XYZ file of C-alpha atoms in Angstrom:
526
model
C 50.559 86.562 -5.586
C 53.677 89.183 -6.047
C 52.960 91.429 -9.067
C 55.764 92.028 -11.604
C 56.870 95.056 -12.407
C 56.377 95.855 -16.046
C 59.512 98.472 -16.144
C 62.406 96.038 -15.178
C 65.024 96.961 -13.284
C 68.136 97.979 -14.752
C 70.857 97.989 -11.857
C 71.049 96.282 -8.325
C 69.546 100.080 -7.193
C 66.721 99.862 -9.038
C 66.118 96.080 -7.861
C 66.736 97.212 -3.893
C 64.408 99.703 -4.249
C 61.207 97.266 -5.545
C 62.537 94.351 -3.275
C 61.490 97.229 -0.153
C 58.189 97.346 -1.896
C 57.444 93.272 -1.698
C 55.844 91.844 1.603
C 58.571 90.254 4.044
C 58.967 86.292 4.204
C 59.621 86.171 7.946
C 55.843 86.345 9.249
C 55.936 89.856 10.752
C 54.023 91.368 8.203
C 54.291 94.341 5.913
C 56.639 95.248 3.237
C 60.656 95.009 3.323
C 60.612 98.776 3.029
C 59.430 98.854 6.779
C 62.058 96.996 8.067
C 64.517 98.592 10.521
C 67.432 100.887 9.219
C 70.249 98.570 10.426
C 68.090 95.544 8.527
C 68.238 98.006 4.966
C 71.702 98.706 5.442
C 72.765 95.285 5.891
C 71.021 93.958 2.906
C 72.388 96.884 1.423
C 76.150 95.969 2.399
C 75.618 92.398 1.012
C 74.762 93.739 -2.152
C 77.529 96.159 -2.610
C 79.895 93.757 -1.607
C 78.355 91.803 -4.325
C 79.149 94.580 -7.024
C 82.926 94.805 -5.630
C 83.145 91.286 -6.266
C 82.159 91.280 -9.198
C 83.058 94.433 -10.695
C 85.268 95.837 -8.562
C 83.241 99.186 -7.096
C 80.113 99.300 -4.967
C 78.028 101.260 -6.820
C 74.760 100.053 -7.427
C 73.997 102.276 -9.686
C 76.418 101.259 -12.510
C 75.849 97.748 -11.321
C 74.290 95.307 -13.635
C 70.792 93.617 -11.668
C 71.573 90.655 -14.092
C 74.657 90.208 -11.568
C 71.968 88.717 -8.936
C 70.730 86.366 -11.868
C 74.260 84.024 -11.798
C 74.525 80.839 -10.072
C 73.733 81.169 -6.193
C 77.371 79.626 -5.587
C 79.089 81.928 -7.531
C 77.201 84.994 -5.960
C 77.814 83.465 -2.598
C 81.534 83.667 -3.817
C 81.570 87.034 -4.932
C 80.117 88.696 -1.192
C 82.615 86.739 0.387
C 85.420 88.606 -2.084
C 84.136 91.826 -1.951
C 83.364 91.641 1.690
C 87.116 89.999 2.494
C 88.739 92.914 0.354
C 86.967 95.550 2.107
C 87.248 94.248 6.194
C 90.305 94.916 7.569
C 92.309 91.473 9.273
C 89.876 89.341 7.272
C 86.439 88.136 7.295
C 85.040 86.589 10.634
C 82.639 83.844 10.542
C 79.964 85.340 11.465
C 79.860 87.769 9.455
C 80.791 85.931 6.339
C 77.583 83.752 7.681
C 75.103 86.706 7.591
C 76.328 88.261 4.123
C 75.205 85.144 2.388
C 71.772 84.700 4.608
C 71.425 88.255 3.694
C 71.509 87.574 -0.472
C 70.230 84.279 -0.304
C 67.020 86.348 1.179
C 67.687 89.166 -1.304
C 67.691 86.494 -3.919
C 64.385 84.239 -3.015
C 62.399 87.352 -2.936
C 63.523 88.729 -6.487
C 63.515 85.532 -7.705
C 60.024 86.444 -10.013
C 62.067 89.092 -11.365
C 65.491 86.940 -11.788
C 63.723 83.501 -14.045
C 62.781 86.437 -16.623
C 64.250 85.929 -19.911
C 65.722 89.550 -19.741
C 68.044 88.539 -16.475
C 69.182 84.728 -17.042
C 72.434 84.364 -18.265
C 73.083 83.563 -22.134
C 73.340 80.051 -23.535
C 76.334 79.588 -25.322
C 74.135 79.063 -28.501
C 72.745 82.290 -27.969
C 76.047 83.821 -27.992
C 77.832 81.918 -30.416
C 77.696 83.578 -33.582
C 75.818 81.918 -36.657
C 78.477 79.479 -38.421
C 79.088 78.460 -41.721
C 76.476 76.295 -43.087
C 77.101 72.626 -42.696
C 77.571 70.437 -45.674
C 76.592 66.263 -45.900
C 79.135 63.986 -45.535
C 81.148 62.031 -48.072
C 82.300 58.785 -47.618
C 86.190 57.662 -47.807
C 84.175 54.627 -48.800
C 82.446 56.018 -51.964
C 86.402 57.042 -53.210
C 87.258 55.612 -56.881
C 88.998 52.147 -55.882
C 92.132 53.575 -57.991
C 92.620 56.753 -55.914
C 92.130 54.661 -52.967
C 94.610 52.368 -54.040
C 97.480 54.865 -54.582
C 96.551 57.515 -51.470
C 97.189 54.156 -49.515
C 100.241 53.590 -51.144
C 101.346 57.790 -50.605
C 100.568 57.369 -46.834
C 102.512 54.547 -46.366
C 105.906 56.642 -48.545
C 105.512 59.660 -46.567
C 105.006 58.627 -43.043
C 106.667 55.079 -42.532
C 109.865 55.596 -41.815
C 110.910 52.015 -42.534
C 109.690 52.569 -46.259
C 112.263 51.495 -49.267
C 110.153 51.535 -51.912
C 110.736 53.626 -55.195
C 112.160 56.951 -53.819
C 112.273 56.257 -50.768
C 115.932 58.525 -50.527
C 113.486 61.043 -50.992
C 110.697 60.339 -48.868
C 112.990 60.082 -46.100
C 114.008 63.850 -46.583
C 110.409 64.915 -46.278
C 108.719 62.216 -43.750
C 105.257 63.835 -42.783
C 102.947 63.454 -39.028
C 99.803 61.653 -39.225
C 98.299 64.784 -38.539
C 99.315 66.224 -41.786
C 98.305 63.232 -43.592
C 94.989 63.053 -41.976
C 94.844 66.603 -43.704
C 95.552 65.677 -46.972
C 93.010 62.994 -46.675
C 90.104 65.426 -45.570
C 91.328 67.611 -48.345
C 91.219 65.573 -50.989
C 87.822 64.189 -50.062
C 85.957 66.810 -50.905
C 87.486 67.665 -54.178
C 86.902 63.292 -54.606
C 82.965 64.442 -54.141
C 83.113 67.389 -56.541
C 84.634 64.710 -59.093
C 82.330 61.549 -58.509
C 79.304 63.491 -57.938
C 79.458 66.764 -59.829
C 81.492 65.514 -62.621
C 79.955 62.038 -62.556
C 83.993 60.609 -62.922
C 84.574 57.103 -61.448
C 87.805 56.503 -63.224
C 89.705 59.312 -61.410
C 93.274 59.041 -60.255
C 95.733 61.175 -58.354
C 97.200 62.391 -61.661
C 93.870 63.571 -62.323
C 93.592 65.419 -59.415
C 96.882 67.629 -60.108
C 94.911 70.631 -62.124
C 94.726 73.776 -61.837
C 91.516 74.314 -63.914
C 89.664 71.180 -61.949
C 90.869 73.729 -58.604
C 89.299 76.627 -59.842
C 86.074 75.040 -60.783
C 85.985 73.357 -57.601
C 86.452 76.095 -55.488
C 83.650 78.291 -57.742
C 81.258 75.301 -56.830
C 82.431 74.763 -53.269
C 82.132 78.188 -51.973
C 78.425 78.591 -53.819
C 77.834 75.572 -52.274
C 78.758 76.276 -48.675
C 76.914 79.948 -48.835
C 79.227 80.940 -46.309
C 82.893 80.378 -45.248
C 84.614 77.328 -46.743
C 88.251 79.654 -47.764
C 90.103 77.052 -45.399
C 88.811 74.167 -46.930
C 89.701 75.723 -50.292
C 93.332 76.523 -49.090
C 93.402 73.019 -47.060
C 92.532 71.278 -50.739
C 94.934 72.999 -52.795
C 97.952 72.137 -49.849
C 96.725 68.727 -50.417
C 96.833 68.124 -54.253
C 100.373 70.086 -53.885
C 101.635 67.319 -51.667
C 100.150 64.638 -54.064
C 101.925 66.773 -56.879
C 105.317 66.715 -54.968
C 104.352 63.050 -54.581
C 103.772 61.736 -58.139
C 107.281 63.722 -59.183
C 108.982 61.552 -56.869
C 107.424 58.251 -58.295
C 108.412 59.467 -61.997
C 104.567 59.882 -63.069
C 103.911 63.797 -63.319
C 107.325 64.931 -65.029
C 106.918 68.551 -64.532
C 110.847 68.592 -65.207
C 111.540 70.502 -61.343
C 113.002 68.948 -58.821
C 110.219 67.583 -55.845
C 111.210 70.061 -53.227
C 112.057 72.832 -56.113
C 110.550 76.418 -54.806
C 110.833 77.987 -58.228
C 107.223 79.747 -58.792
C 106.004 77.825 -61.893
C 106.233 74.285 -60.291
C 102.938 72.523 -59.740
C 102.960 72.540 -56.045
C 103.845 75.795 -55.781
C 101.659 77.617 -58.200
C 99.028 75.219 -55.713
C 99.940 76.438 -52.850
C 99.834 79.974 -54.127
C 96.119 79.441 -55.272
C 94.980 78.353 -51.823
C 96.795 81.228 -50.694
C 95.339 83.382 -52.867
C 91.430 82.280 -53.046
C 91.453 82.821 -48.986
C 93.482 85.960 -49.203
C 91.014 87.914 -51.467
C 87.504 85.963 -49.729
C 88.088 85.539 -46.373
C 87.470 88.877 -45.792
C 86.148 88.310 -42.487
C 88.043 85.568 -40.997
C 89.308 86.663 -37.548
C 93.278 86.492 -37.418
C 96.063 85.443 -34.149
C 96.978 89.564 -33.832
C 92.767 90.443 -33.614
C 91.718 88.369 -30.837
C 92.397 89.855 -27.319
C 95.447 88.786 -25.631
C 94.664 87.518 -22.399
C 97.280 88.165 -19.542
C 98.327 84.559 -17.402
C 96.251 86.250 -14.705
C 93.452 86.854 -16.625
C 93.449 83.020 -18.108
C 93.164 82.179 -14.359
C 90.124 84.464 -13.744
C 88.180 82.791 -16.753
C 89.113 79.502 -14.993
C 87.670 80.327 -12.332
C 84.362 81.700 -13.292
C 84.249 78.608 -15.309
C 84.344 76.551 -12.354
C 81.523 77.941 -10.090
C 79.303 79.315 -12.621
C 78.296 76.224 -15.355
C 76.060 77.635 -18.594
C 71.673 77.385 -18.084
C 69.247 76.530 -20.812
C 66.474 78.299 -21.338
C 64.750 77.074 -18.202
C 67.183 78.002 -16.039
C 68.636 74.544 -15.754
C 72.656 73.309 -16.151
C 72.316 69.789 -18.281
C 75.405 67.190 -16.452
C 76.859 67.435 -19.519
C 77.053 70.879 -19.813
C 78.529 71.384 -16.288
C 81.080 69.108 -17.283
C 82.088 70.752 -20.506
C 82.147 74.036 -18.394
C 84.585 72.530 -15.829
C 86.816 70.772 -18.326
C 87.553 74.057 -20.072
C 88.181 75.585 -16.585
C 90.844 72.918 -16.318
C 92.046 74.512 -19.591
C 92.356 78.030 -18.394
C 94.153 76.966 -15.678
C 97.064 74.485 -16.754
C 97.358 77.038 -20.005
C 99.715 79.304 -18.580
C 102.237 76.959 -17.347
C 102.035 74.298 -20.509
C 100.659 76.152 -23.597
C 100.575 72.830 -25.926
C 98.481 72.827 -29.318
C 94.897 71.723 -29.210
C 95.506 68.518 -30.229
C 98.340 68.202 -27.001
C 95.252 69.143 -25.570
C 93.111 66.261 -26.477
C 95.508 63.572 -26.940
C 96.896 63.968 -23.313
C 96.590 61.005 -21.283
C 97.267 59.914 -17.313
C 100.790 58.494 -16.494
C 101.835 58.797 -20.011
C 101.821 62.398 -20.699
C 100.894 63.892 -16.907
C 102.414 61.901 -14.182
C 103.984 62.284 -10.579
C 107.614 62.129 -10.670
C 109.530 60.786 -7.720
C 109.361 63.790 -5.712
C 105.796 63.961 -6.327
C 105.357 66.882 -8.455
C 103.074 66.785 -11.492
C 104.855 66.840 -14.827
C 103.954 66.929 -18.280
C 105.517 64.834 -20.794
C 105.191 65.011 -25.110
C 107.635 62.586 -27.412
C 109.088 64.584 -30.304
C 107.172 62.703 -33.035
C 103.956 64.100 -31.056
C 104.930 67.563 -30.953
C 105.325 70.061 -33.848
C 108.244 71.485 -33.098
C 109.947 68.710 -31.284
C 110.178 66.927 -34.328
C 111.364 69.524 -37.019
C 114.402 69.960 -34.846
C 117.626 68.957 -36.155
C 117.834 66.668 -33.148
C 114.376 65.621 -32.065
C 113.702 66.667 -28.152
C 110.737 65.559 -25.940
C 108.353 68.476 -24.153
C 109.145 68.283 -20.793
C 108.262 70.544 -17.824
C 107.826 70.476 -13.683
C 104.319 71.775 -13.213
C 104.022 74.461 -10.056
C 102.173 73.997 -6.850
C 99.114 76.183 -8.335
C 98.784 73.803 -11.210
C 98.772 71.330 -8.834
C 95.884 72.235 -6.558
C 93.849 72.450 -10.309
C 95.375 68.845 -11.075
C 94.001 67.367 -7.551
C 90.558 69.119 -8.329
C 89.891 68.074 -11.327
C 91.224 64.293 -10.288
C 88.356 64.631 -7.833
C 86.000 65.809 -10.260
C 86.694 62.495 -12.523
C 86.388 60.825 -10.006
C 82.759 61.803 -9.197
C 81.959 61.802 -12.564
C 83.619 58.278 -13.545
C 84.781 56.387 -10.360
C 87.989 56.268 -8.420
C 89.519 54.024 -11.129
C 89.103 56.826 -13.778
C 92.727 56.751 -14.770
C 91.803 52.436 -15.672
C 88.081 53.112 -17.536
C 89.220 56.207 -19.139
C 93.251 57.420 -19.648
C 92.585 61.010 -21.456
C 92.861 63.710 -19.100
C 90.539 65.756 -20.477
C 87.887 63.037 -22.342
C 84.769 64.066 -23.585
C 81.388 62.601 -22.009
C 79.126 61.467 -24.393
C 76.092 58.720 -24.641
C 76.031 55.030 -26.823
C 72.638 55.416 -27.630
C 69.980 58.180 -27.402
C 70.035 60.301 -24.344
C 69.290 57.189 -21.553
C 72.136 55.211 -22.691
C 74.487 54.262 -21.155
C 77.602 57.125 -20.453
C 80.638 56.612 -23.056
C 83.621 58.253 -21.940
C 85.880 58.887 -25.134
C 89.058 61.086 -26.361
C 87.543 64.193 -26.759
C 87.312 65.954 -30.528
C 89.748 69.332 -31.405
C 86.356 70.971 -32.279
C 84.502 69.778 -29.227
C 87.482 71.534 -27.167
C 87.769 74.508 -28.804
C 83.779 74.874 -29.030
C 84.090 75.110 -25.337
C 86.518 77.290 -24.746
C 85.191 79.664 -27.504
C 81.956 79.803 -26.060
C 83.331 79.991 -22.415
C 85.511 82.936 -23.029
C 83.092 85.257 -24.837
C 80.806 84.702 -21.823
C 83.379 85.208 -19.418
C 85.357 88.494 -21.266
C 82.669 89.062 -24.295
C 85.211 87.897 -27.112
C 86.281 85.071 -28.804
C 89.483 83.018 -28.086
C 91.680 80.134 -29.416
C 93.339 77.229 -28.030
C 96.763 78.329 -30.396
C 96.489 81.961 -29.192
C 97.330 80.930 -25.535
C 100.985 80.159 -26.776
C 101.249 84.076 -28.249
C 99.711 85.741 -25.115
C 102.323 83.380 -22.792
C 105.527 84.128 -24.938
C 104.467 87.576 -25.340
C 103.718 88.827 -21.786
C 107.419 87.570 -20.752
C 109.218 88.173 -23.440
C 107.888 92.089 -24.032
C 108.366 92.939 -20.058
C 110.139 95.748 -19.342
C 114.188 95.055 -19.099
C 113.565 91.629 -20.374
C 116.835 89.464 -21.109
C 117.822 86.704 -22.892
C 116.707 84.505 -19.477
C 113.493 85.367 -20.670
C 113.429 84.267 -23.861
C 114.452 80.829 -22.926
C 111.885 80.458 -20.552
C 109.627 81.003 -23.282
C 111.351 78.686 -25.507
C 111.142 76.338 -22.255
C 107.671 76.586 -22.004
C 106.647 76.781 -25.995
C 109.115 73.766 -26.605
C 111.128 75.949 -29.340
C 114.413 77.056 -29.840
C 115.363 80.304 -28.028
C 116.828 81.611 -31.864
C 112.784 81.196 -33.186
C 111.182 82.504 -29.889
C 113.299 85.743 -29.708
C 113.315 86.184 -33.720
C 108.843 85.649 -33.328
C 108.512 87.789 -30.679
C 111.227 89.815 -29.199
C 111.008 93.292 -30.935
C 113.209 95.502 -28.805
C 113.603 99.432 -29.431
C 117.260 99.254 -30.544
C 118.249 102.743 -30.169
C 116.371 103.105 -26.893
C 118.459 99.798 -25.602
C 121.751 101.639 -26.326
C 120.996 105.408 -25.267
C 119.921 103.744 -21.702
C 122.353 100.735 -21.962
C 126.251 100.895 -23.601
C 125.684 104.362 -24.613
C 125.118 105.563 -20.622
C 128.872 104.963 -19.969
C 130.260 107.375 -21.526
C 127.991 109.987 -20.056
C 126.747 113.745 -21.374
C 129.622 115.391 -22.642
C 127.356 118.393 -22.725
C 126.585 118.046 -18.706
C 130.993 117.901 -18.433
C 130.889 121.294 -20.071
C-alpha cells in the first residue's frame, strides 16, 4: 500500500520529486527514482510542457501541482499545446503519442495524492460567494381580487397596441415590453405581501399602493427581513408603483395636477423613482457595478470557452453529474458566440433554431431578433430588426454544439426542443424522465458567473460582454468612425449612442498629431 506524504506537495517539482520515490508500475521493480536518465527527463519534458500549456513557462517550480488534478482530457490538451509551441515544424505523432503515455503514467501513480481534498478542483458552490438570503414565495393568487382586477386592466393599456380604451392617445405614446411589465408585476408583489400579510389589508387597491410613507415602511421591513441584499428589489418596487402612479393620472383617478409624463421633481412618479434611487444608492454599499468587473478581451472570452469545454466542474467525489457537464458546455457555447453577437441575457435565453439562428442561402449561420424583442430595436424612431452574418469561427462552435444536442436530445433536437441554448432539467425527482425547457435568465447567468471565476478568478455578467466588445474596438489606437459603426452593427444601436457611450478621444492629442501636423514647426523653419 503507497504511503501518503503528510507534507503535500506544493508545485509539479515537489510532486516529481516524491513520484521518483514510489515503486514503478511496469513489473521491473524498484522505485521511479531508479529509472534511466532519458526515462526522468522525458517524464520531466511532459510535465513542463504541461506548465507551458497551462501557464505559459516551464518552470515547475512556480507551477501549481493542483495543475495535474484537472480533467485527464484537458491535461492531455495542454502537453499537446505546450509541446506544439515549443517543437519546431510541429508535433509528430509519435511524439505527441508518448507525451500523453508519459502523464497519463505520471498521473495514475500520483493519483493518491491528486483525489485529496487539497488538489481537486473547486465546486462552483464552493466558490460562489454566500448570497442573499432567500425569502418564501407569494402567490399572484393570494393578490386582493380588486388589485388584480385593475393590474389586468393596466397591462392590457400599456402593452396592447390595439387598445382604445380611456386614454388610450396616451398609452400609445408610452407602450411598454412584456418584459417591463413582467417587472412591475414582480414588483408590486412583494409590496402586495407586505400589505395582506404585514398590514393584514384585503381591501387594497392600486391607489393605495401610490405612497410614499407605505414605501418607506416597506422597505424598513423588507431589508430587515431579507438580512442581506434586497436594494434592487427596493428600487425595482418603487419603479413599479411610479408606473402605476403615471398610470392612474392617465385614467383621471390620482389627480396629482402634473401632466403623466411631467419630469418636474415633486410629481409622484418621480419623487418614486428618486426613492428607489436613493434607498440603493446609500445601502448597496457593496453591490458590484459594470466599470468593477474585469473586462475581458474577445480573445480572452474565447479562452474561457474553451476551458469550459474540456474541463466540466467535479463534486466532492471527484465526479462531473450529466447535468453539470451540460451546464458547463452550454456556457462554453456562450463564451464563444459572445464576441460576434453580444445580445442581452434574455436574447440569450429566448433564442430559438430557424427563427432566431438559421442558415441563409449561402449557408452561413445568421442571427436574427424582431425589433419588439430587442431593447433598442424598438425605442428607435423607426423600429429595425438585429441582424448579423455569423463568421466561420462561430460556425465551427455552432456545428459543435449542434452535435452536442444531438447526443444529448436526438438528431431531431431542433423538433423536441427549438431553444438553442435550453436548460435540462427532470419532471419528477431525479429518475424522471429528462424535460428539456427554455432555460431561466438566472439559471444562465448562474453559469456563466460561476464558470468565469473558475476560469479567470472573478465574477462576470452576461450585460458586461456588450461593454468589453464596444470598448476593445472602439478605444483601439487610430480608431475611426468605421469603428464605431461596427460597434453599433454588432450592439444593434445607433452609431450617435455608441460613439457618445464609449468613444472618449484625447481631443487635443487628435489635433497636435492630426490637422494641426500640416502646418508643421514653425520653430524647426527657423
Amino acid at each position: 500500500m503507497i504511503q501518503i506524504k503528510e507534507n503535500l506537495p506544493e508545485n509539479i517539482q515537489e510532486g516529481f520529486d516524491y513520484w521518483k520515490l514510489l515503486p514503478r508500475h511496469d513489473g521491473k521493480g524498484g522505485i521511479n527514482g531508479e529509472r534511466s536518465d532519458s526515462d526522468l527527463a522525458n517524464y520531466r519534458r511532459a510535465l513542463r510542457d504541461l506548465c507551458l500549456g497551462l501557464a505559459g513557462h516551464d518552470n515547475l517550480h512556480e507551477a501549481p501541482f493542483s495543475f495535474l488534478a484537472l480533467e485527464e482530457e484537458h491535461v492531455i490538451d495542454a502537453v499537446l499545446k505546450g509541446a506544439g509551441g515549443r517543437v519546431k515544424g510541429g508535433l509528430k505523432p509519435h511524439l505527441a503519442s508518448s507525451l500523453q503515455s508519459w502523464v497519463r503514467a505520471l498521473r495514475r501513480d500520483l493519483q493518491p495524492l491528486l483525489k485529496l481534498e487539497e488538489h481537486r478542483p473547486k465546486t462552483w458552490r464552493e466558490l460562489h460567494e454566500p448570497g442573499a438570503s432567500p425569502l418564501p414565495a407569494f402567490l399572484h393568487s393570494e393578490w386582493p381580487e380588486a388589485v388584480a382586477e385593475q393590474f389586468a386592466h393596466l397591462e392590457l393599456a400599456y402593452g396592447d397596441k390595439a387598445y382604445f380604451g380611456q386614454g388610450w392617445r396616451l398609452f400609445k405614446r408610452r407602450k411598454l415590453r412584456p418584459r417591463t411589465l413582467q417587472g412591475y408585476r414582480h414588483g408590486l408583489n412583494r409590496l402586495l405581501e407586505f400589505c395582506v400579510k404585514e398590514q393584514g389589508r384585503q381591501d387594497v387597491t392600486l391607489i393605495d399602493l401610490v405612497d410614499l410613507d407605505l414605501l418607506e415602511q416597506f422597505a424598513h421591513w423588507y431589508l430587515q427581513r431579507k438580512k442581506k441584499g434586497g436594494y434592487s428589489m427596493v428600487r425595482q418596487v418603487c419603479f413599479s408603483v411610479a408606473g402605476v402612479a403615471r398610470y392612474l393620472e392617465i385614467m383621471g383617478e390620482l389627480k396629482s395636477g402634473f401632466e403623466p409624463f411631467s419630469k418636474h421633481p415633486e410629481a409622484p412618479w418621480i419623487r418614486m423613482y428618486q426613492l428607489g434611487v436613493e434607498v440603493e444608492r446609500v445601502n448597496h454599499k457593496k453591490a458590484v457595478k459594470l466599470q468593477d468587473v474585469p473586462a475581458l478581451t474577445p480573445q480572452q472570452m474565447h479562452e474561457v470557452a474553451r476551458h469550459a469545454k474540456i474541463h466540466v466542474p467535479r463534486n466532492r467525489r471527484g465526479n462531473a453529474y450529466v447535468n453539470q457537464t451540460y451546464t458547463r458546455r452550454r456556457t462554453a457555447m456562450f463564451f464563444a458566440l459572445a464576441p460576434f453577437m453580444p445580445i442581452r441575457l434574455e436574447n440569450w435565453t429566448m433564442m430559438c433554431w430557424g427563427k432566431h439562428l438559421y442558415k441563409n442561402d449561402r449557408g452561413r449561420w445568421c442571427v436574427r431578433f424582431e425589433p419588439e424583442e430587442t431593447k433598442n430595436g424598438e425605442r428607435r424612431k423607426v423600429p429595425r430588426a438585429y441582424e448579423l452574418e455569423l463568421p466561420n469561427a462561430a460556425t465551427e462552435w455552432i456545428e459543435w454544439w449542434r452535435s452536442q444536442l444531438t447526443d444529448y436530445i436526438g438528431a431531431d433536437f431542433e423538433e423536441q426542443c427549438p431553444w438553442v441554448l435550453p436548460s435540462r432539467g427532470r419532471t419528477t425527482g431525479l429518475k424522471g424522465p429528462v424535460k428539456w425547457k427554455r432555460c431561466l435568465n438566472a439559471v444562465f447567468y448562474r453559469g456563466i458567473f460561476s464558470t468565469c471565476l473558475e476560469v479567470r478568478g472573478h465574477r462576470y455578467r452576461t450585460h458586461v460582454v456588450r461593454h468589453d466588445v464596444a470598448t476593445h474596438i472602439i478605444t483601439r489606437e487610430n480608431a475611426t468612425m468605421r469603428d464605431i459603426q461596427q460597434a453599433a452593427t454588432l450592439l444593434g444601436d445607433l452609431p450617435e449612442t455608441v460613439s457618445r457611450s464609449y468613444y472618449k478621444p484625447k481631443e487635443q492629442e487628435l489635433l497636435d498629431k492630426g490637422y494641426f501636423s500640416e502646418f508643421g514647426d514653425p520653430a524647426a523653419a527657423d
